[in-house]
Coordinates of C-alpha atoms in Angstrom, one line a residue:
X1 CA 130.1 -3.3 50.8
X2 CA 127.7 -0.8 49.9
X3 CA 127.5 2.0 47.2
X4 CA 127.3 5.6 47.8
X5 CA 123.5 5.6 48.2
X6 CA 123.5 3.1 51.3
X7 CA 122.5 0.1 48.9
X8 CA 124.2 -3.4 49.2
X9 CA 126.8 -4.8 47.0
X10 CA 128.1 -8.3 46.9
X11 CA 131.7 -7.7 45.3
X12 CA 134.0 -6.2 48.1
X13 CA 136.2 -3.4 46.2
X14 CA 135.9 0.5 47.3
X15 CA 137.2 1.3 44.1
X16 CA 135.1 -0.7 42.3
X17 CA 132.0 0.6 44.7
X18 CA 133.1 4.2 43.7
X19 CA 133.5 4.1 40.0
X20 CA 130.0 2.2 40.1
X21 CA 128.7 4.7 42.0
X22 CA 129.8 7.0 39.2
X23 CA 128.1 5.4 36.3
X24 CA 125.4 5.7 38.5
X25 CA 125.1 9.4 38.5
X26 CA 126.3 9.2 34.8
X27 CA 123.4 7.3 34.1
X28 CA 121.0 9.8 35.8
X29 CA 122.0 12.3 33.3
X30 CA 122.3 10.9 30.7
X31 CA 125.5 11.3 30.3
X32 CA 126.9 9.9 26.5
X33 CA 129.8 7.7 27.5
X34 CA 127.5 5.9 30.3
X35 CA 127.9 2.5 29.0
X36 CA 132.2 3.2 28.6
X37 CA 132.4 4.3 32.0
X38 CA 130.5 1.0 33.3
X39 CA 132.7 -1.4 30.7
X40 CA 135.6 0.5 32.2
X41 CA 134.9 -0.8 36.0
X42 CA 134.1 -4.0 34.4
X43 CA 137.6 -4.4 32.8
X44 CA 138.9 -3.9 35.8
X45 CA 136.0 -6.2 38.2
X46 CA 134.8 -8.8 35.5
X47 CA 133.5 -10.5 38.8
X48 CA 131.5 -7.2 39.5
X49 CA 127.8 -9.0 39.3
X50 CA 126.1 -5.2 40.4
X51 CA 128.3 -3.7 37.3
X52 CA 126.5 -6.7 34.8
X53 CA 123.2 -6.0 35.5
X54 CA 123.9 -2.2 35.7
X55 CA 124.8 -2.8 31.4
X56 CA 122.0 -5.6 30.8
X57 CA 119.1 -3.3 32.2
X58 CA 121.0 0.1 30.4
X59 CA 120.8 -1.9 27.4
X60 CA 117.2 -3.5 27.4
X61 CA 115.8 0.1 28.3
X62 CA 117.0 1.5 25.1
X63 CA 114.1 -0.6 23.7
X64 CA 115.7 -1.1 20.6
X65 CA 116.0 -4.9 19.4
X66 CA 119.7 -4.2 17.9
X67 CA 120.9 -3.6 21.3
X68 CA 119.6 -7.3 22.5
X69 CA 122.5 -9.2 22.0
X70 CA 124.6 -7.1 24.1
X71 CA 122.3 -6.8 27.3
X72 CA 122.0 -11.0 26.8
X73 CA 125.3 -11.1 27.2
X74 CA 125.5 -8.9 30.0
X75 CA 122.8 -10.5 31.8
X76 CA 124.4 -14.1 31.2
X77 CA 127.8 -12.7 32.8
X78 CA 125.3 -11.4 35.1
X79 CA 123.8 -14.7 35.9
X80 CA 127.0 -16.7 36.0
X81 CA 127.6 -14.5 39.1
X82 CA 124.5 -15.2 40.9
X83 CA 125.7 -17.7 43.6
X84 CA 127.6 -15.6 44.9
X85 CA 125.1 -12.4 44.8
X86 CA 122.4 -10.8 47.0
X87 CA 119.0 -10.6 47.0
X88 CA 118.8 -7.1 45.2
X89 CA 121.3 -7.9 43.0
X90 CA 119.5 -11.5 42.0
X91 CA 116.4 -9.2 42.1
X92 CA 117.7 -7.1 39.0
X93 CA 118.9 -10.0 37.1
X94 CA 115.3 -11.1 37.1
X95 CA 113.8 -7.8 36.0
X96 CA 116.5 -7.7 33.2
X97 CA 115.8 -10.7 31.9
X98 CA 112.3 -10.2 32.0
X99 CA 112.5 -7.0 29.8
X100 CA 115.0 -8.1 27.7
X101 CA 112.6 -11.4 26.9
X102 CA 109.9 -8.8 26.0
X103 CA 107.9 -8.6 29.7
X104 CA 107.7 -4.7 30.0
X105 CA 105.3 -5.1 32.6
X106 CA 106.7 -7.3 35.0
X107 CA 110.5 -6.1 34.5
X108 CA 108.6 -2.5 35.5
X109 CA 107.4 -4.1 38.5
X110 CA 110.0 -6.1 39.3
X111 CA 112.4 -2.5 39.4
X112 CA 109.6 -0.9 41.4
X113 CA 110.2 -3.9 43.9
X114 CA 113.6 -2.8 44.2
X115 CA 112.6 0.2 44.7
X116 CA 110.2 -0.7 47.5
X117 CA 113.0 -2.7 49.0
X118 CA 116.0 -0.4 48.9
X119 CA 114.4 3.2 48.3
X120 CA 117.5 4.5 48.1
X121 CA 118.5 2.8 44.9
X122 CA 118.0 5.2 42.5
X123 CA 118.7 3.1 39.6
X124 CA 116.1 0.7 40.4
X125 CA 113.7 3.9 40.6
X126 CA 114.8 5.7 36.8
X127 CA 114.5 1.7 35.5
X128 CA 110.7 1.8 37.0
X129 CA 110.1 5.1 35.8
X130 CA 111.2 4.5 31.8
X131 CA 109.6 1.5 32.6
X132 CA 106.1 3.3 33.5
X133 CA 107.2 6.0 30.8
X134 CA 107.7 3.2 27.2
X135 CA 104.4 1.8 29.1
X136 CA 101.9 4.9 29.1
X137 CA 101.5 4.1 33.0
X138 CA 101.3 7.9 33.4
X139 CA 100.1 7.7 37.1
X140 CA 103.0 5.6 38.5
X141 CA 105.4 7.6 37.1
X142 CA 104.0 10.0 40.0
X143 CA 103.5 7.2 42.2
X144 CA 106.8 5.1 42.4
X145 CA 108.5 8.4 42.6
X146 CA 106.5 9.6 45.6
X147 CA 106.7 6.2 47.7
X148 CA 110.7 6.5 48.0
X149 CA 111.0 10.2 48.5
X150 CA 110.5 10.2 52.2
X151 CA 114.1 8.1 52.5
X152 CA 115.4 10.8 51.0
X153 CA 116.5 14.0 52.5
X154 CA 116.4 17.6 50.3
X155 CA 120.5 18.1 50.7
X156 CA 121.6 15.0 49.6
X157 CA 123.5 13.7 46.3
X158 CA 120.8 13.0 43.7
X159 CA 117.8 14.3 45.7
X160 CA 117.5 16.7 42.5
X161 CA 117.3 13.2 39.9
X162 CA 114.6 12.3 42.1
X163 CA 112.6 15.3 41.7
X164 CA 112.7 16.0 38.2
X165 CA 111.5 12.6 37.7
X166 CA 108.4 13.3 40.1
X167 CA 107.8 16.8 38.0
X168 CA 107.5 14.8 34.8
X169 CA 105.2 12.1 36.6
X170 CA 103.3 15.1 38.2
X171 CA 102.9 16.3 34.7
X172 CA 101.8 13.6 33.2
X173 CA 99.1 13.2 35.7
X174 CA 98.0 16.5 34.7
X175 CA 99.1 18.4 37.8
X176 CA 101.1 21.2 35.8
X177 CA 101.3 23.6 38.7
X178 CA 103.1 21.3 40.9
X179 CA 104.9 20.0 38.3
X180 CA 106.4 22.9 36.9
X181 CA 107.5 23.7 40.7
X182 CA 109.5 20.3 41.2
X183 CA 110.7 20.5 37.9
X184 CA 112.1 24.2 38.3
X185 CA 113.6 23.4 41.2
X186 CA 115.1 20.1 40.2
X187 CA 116.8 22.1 37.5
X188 CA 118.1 24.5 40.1
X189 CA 119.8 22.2 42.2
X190 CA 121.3 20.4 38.7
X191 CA 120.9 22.7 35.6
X192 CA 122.3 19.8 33.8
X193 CA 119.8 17.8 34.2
X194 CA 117.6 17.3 30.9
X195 CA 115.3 15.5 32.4
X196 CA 113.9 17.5 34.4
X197 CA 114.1 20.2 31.9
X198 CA 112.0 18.5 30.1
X199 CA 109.4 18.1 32.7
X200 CA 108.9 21.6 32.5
X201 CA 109.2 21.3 29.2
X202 CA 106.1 19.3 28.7
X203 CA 104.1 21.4 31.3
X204 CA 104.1 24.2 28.8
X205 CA 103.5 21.7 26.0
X206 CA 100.3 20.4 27.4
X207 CA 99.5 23.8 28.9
X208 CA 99.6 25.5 24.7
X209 CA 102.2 28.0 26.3
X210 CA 104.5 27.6 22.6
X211 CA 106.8 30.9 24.0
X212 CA 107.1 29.9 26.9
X213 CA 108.8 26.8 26.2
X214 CA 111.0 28.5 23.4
X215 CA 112.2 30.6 26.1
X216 CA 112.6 27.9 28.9
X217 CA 114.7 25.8 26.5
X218 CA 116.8 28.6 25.8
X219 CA 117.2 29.6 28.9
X220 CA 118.3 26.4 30.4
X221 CA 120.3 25.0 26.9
X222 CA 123.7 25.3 28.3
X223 CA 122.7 22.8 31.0
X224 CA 120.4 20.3 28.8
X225 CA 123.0 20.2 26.3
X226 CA 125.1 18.7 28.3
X227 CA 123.3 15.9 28.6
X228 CA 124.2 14.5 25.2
X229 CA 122.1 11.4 25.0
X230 CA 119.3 12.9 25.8
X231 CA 120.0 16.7 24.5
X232 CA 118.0 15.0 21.2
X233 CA 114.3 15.0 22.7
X234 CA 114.5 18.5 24.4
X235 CA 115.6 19.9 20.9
X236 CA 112.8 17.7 19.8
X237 CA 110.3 19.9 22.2
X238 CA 111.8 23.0 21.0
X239 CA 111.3 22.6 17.1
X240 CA 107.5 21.4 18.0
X241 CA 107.1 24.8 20.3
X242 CA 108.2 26.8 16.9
X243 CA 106.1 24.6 14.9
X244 CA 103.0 25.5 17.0
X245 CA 104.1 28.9 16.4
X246 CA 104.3 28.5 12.5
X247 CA 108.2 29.4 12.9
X248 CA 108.9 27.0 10.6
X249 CA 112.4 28.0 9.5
X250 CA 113.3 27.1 13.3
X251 CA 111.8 23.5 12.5
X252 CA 113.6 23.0 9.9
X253 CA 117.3 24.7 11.4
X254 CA 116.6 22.8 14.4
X255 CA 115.9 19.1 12.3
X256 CA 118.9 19.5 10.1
X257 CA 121.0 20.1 13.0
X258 CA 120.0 18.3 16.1
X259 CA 117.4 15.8 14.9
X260 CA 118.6 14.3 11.4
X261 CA 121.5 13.6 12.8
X262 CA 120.5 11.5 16.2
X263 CA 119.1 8.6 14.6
X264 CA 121.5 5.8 15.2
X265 CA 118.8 4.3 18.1
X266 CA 115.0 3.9 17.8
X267 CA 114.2 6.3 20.7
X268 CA 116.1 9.0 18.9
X269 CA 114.6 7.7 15.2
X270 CA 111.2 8.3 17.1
X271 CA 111.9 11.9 17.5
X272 CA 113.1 12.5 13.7
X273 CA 110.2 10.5 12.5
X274 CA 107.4 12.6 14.5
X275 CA 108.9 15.8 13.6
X276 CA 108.6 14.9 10.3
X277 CA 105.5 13.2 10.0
X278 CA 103.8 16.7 11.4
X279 CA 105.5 18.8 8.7
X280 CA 104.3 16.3 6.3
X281 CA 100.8 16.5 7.0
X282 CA 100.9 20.5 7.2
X283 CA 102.0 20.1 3.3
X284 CA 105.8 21.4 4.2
X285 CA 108.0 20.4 1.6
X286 CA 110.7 18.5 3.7
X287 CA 113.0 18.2 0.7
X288 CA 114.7 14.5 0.6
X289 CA 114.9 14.1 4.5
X290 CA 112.8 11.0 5.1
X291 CA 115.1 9.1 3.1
X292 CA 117.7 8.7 5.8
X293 CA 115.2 7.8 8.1
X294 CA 113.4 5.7 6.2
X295 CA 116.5 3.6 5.4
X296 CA 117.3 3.5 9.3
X297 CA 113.7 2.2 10.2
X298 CA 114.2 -0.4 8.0
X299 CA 117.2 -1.8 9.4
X300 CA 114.7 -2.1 12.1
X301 CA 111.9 -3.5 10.0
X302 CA 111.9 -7.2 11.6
X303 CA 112.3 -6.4 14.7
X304 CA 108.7 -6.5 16.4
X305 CA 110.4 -5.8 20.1
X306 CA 107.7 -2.2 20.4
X307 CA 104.9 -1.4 18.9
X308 CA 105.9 2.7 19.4
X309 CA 109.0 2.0 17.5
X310 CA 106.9 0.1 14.7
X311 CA 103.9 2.7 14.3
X312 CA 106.8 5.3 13.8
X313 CA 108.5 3.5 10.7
X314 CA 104.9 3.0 8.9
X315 CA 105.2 7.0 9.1
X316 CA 108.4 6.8 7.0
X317 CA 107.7 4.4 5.0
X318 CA 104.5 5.8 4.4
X319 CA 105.6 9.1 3.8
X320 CA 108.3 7.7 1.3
X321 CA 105.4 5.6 -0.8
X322 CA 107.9 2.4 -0.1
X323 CA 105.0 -0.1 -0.5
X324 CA 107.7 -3.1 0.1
X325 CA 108.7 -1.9 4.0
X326 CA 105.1 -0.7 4.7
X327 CA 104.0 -4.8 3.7
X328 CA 106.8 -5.7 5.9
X329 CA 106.2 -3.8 8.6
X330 CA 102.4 -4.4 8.7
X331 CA 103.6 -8.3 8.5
X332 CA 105.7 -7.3 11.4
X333 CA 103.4 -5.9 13.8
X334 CA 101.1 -9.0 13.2
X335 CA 103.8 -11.4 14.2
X336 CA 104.1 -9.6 17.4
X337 CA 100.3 -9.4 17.9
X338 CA 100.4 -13.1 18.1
X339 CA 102.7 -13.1 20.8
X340 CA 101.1 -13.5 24.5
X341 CA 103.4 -10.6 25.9
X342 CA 103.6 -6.5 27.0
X343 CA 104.3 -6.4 23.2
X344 CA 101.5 -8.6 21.7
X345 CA 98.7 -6.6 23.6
X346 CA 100.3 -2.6 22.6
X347 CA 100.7 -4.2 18.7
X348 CA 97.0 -5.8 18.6
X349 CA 95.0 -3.0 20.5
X350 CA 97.3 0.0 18.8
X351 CA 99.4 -0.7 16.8
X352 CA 98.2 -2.4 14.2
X353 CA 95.2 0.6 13.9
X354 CA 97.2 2.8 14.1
X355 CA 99.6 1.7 11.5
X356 CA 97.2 1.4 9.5
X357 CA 95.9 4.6 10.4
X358 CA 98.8 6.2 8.8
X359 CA 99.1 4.8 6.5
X360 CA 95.8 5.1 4.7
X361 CA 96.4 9.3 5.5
X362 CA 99.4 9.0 3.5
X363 CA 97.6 7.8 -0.2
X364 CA 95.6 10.3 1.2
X365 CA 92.1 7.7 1.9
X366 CA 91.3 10.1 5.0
X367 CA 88.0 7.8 5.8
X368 CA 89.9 4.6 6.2
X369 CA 92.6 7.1 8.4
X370 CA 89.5 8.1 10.6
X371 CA 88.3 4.6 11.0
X372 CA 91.9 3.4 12.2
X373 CA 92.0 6.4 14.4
X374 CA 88.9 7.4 16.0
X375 CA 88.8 4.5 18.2
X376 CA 92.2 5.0 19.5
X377 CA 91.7 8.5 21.1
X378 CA 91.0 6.4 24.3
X379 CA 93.1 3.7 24.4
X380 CA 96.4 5.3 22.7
X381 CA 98.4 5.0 26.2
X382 CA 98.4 1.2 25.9
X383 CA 101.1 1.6 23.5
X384 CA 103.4 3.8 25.7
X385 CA 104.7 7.1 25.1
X386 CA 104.0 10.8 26.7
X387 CA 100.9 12.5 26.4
X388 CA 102.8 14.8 23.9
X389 CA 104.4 12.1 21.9
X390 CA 100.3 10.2 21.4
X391 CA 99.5 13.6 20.9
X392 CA 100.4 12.7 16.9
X393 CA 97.2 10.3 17.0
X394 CA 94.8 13.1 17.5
X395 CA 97.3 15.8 15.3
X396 CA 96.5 13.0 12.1
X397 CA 93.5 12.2 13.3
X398 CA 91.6 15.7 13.0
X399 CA 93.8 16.7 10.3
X400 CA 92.0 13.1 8.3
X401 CA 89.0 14.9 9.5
X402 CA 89.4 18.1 8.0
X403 CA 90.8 16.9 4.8
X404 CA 87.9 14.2 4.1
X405 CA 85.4 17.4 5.2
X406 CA 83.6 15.9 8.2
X407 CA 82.9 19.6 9.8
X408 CA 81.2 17.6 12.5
X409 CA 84.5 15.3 13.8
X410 CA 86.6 18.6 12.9
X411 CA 85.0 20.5 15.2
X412 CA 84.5 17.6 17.8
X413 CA 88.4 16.9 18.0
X414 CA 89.6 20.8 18.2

């Protein structure tokens, strides 16, 4: 049996091939009731191994800790399954586990062997590409896009997912011509897929072109929205165009509506927290906002599973003078540090300075901010993220520098 994309499957049911098939494409966009749709086949296949490690990787790639129970389970069903599974299948069990256990590098890896193996799984290809993405690997989110393109053709089912991934790894390598041109036309051939919206998206971001991207957004919204797990982020970009244009009304509309409300996982507390944290430091009065997102973060305050995730609550709880969660989290972040994993080295070389980076801006000592910061600059993608998402390192950063009246660094950083 094979799915829809020409990739082997060990279970033997059409059915079950098809409705895989469909979580598949669900997944690709982002669509809300992904994980239903793939706990749906597996009601009905609980022998389904593919259908397993579909829910254990979806899960670990959330990167949020409160999801790891879940995607253990998965994997374990996963795993009891494995004698009677193939290569590519026993292939994503290992990559699972390996992110679930904290590896971010070699479950990236081990997806992008998939990918190498079966080009035509597109799964294995997104999994490599968020993998690349939560690791700042901006070049090999180009790279493992462009080795698997040629075993595609232009006119076939997903060909579009596969080029608005490119565009956004085209982008983050700083080729914004090309990447606005995959990106467009990805959108094109889908206009629901956010994704790829958002590659454009962040061409105009890292190009200054604030307008622009207000009108791109708009233009495309009825498509991007439709992509509800993901709809967040793109409203994300559109509130920081209007920031950069000082329309901060929009901001604030856009927060209240989109943003406050899309914190029930880290990725989407990331989003709320940043916003925030740059209306903070431009002296906007965001009211009693950080309070819900505070509270959220520190659900999340043990957890130690990514350093992103951790830098981002020190900006709540910094911003909400919560001395108790900042001690936490700083206690937190050294745990992980200790650790010999993807983990340990983005909390020892980043996010520990940085932490403390942010902290220190918040009770306002802007030289021990600077300190923290300044040596970042170069090493920030060790932590993961975009180029626009790290962007907040040098946004605090020359604001410390500005603030503490170091006219020399000010000008240095504009």
């Amino acid at each position: 049996m094979k799915d829809r994309w020409g990739n082997p499957l060990s279970y033997g049911d059409r059915q079950a091939a098809a409705d895989y098939g469909d979580a598949v494409w669900m997944m690709h966009g982002y669509h809300p009731d992904t994980l239903a749709k793939i706990d749906q086949v597996l009601a009905d296949h609980p022998d389904f191994a593919m259908a397993h490690c579909f829910r254990a990787a979806a899960l670990a790639s959330a990167m949020d800790k409160a999801f790891e129970d879940d995607a253990r389970q998965s994997l374990s069903a996963a795993e009891a399954l494995e004698d009677r599974s193939n290569p590519r299948e026993r292939a994503y069990m290992r990559a699972a586990r390996a992110w679930i256990e904290g590896d971010f590098e070699g479950a990236t890896e081990g997806f992008g062997r998939i990918a190498i193996a079966w080009p035509r799984d597109m799964l294995a290809v997104q999994l490599a590409h968020a993998g690349d993405f939560f690791l700042g690997y901006s070049h090999m989110l180009r790279d493992r896009v462009a080795r698997v393109l040629p075993a595609w053709s232009p006119n076939e089912e997903g060909y579009g997912f596969l080029m608005g991934m490119y565009a956004f790894g085209l982008e983050e390598s700083g080729d914004y011509a090309k990447a606005e041109a995959f990106g467009c036309e990805a959108v094109r051939l889908n206009p629901a897929d956010g994704w790829a919206v958002h590659a454009v998206t962040h061409v105009m971001e890292m190009q200054g072109r604030s307008q622009d991207g207000v009108r791109w957004l708009t233009k495309t919204e009825g498509g991007w929205t439709q992509a509800a797990a993901f709809a967040y982020h793109n409203w994300w970009h559109k509130a920081l165009f209007h920031l950069d244009r000082g329309e901060t009304a929009a901001v604030f509309e856009i927060f209240d509506a989109h943003l406050a409300t899309a914190v029930g996982q880290a990725v989407e507390l990331v989003d709320a927290t940043a916003m925030l944290w740059r209306l903070t430091v431009l002296g906007h009065d965001v009211g009693n906002r950080w309070a819900p997102v505070a509270k959220a973060w520190a659900e999340r305050v043990e957890h130690g599973f990514y350093a992103f995730n951790d830098v981002h609550a020190m900006m709540a709880f910094a911003s909400m003078a919560a001395d108790s969660d900042q001690d936490r989290q700083m206690r937190t972040l050294h745990r992980a540090a200790a650790n010999a994993s993807t983990n340990g080295m983005m909390s020892l070389q980043v996010g520990l300075p940085a932490a403390r980076g942010f902290a220190a801006f918040a009770r306002r000592d802007y030289a021990a901010a600077i300190e923290q910061l300044l040596p970042l600059r170069g090493i920030a993608n060790r932590f993961g993220g975009s180029h626009a998402q790290r962007d907040v390192l040098l946004f605090t950063l020359s604001e410390a520098a500005i603030r503490s009246g170091d006219k020399a660094l000010a000008s240095a950083l504009s």
